[in-house]
Tab-separated table of C-alpha atoms in Angstrom:
chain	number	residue	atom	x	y	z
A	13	UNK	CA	-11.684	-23.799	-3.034
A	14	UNK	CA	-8.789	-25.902	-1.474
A	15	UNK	CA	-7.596	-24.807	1.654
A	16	UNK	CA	-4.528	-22.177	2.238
A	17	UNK	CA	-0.846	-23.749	2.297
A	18	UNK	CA	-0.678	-20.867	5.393
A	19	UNK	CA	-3.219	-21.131	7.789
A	20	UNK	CA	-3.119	-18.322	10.967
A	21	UNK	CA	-4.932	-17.217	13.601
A	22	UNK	CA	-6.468	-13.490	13.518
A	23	UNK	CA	-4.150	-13.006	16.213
A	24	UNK	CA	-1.373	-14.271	14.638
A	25	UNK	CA	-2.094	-12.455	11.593
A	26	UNK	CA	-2.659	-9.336	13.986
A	27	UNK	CA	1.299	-10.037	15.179
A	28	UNK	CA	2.378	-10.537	11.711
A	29	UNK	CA	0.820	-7.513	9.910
A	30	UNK	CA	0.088	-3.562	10.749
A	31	UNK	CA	-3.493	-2.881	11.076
A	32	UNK	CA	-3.818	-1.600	7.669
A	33	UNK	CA	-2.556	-4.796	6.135
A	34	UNK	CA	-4.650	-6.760	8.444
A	35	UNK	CA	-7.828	-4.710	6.991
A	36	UNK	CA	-7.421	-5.079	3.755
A	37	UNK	CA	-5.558	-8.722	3.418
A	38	UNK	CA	-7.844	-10.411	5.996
A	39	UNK	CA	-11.011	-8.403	5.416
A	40	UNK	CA	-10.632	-7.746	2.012
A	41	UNK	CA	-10.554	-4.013	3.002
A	42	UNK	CA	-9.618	-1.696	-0.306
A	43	UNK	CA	-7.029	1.274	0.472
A	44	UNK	CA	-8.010	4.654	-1.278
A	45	UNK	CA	-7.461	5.139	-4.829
A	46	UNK	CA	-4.217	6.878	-5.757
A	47	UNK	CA	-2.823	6.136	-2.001
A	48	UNK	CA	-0.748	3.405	-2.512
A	49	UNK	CA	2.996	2.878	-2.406
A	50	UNK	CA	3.189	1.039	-5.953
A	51	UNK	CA	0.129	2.574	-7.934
A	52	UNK	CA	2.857	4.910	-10.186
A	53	UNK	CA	6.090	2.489	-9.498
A	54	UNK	CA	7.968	1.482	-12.630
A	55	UNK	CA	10.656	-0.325	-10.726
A	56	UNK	CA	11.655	-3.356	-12.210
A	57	UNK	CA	10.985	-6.589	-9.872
A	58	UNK	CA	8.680	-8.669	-8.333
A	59	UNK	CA	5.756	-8.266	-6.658
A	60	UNK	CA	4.957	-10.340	-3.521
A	61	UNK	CA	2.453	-10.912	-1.190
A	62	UNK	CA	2.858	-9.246	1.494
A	63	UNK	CA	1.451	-11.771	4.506
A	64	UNK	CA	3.043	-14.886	3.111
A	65	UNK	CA	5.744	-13.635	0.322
A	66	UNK	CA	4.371	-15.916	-2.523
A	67	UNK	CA	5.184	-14.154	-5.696
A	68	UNK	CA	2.202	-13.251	-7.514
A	69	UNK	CA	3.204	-10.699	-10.190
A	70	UNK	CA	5.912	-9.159	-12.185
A	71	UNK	CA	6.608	-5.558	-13.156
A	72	UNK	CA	6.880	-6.618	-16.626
A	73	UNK	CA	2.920	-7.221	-16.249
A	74	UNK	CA	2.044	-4.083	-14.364
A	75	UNK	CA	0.356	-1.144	-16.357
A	76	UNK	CA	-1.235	2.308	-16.686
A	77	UNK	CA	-4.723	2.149	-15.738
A	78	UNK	CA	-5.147	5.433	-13.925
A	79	UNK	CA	-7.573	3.603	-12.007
A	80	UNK	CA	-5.892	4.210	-8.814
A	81	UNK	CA	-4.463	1.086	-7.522
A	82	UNK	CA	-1.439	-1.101	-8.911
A	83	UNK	CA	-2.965	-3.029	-12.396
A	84	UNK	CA	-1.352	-5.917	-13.752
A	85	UNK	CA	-2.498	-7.826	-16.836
A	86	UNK	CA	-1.269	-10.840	-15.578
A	87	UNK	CA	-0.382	-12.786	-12.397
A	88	UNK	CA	2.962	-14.690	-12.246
A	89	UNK	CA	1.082	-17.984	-13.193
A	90	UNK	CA	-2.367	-18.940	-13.574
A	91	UNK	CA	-2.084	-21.141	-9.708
A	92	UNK	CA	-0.918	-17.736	-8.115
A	93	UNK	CA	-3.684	-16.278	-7.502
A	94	UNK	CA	-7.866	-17.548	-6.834
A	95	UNK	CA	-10.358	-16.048	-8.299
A	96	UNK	CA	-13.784	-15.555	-6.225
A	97	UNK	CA	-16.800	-14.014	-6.777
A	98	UNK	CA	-17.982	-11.379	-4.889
A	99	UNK	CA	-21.272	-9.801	-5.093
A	100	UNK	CA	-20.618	-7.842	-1.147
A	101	UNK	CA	-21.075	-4.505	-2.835
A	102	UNK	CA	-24.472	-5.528	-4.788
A	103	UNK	CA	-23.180	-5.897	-8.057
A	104	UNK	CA	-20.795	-9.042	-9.205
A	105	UNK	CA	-17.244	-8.874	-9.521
A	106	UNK	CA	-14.139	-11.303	-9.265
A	107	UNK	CA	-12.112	-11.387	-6.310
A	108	UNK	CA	-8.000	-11.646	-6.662
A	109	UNK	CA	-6.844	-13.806	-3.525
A	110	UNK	CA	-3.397	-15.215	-2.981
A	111	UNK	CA	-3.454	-18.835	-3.332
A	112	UNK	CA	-0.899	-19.735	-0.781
A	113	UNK	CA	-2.513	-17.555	2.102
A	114	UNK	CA	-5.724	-16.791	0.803
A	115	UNK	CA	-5.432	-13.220	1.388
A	116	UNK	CA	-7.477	-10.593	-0.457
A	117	UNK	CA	-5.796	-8.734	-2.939
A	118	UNK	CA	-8.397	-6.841	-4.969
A	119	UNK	CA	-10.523	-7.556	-7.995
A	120	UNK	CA	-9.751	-8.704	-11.839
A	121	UNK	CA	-11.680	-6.497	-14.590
A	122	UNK	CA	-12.338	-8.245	-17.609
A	123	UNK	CA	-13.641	-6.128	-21.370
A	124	UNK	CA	-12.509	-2.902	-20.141
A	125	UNK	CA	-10.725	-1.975	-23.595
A	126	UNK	CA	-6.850	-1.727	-22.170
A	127	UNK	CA	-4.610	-2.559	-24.680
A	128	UNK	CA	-2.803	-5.483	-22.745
A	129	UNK	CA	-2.439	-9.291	-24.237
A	130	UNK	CA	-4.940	-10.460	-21.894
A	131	UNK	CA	-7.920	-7.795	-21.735
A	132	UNK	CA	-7.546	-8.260	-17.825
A	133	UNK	CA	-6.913	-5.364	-15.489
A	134	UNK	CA	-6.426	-7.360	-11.773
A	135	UNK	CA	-6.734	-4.095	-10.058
A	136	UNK	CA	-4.426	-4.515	-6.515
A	137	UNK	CA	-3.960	-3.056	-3.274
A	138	UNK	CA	-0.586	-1.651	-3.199
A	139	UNK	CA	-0.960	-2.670	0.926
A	140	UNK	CA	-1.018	-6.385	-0.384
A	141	UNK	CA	1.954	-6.294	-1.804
A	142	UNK	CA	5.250	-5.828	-1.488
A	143	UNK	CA	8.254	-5.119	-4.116
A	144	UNK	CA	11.237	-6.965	-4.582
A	145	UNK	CA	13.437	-5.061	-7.503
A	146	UNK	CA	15.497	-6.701	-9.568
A	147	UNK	CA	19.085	-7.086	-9.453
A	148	UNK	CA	20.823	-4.607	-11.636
A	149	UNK	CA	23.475	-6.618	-12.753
């Protein structure tokens, strides 16, 4: 893996986000299910990461799972986001991480049966991002 465009300290990361951010984008924390600010949001926009504002997905990618957290079927473009794997929990799945900042996102699902182009649910924190609607006009 090549190393982060953004590179902080813990403390500076500890200035730059609330503690809940910090948990969950620097120690790939997860938020509760059906918590989050964007699971249900149908706002038109961006989404962004929220430690280093790289854009990483669009609401015209974001779906109904009822999984709990924000699911897209798509990031913005394939160099977006890094995939990892993560076998922490005892059982293998793919880590989402922001490729500018390295920051954990969540996890991508693959063969889960959602009707979406790509068969991919990337299953996000709604704490790792943050919304930038689009303008109206």
């Amino acid at each position: 893996m090549t190393e982060p465009k953004i590179q902080l300290t813990d403390d500076e990361w500890r200035e730059k986000l609330s503690a809940a951010e910090f948990a969950v984008l620097r120690r790939a924390g997860t938020e509760r299910p059906f918590t989050g600010e964007y699971t249900d949001t149908k706002t038109p926009g961006v989404y962004e990461c929220r430690a280093c504002g790289a854009e990483l997905f669009r609401s015209t990618e974001k779906f109904e799972s009822h999984c709990g957290w924000p699911s897209f079927f798509d990031p913005k473009d394939s160099e977006a986001v890094i995939l990892r794997r993560d076998d922490i929990l005892g059982m293998t799945r793919v880590e989402v991480l922001c490729a500018n900042c390295h920051s954990h996102l969540g996890h991508v699902f693959e063969g889960e049966g959602y009707p979406t182009p790509t068969d991919q649910r990337y299953c996000i924190n709604s704490v790792s991002l943050r919304l930038v609607p689009s303008d109206p006009t």
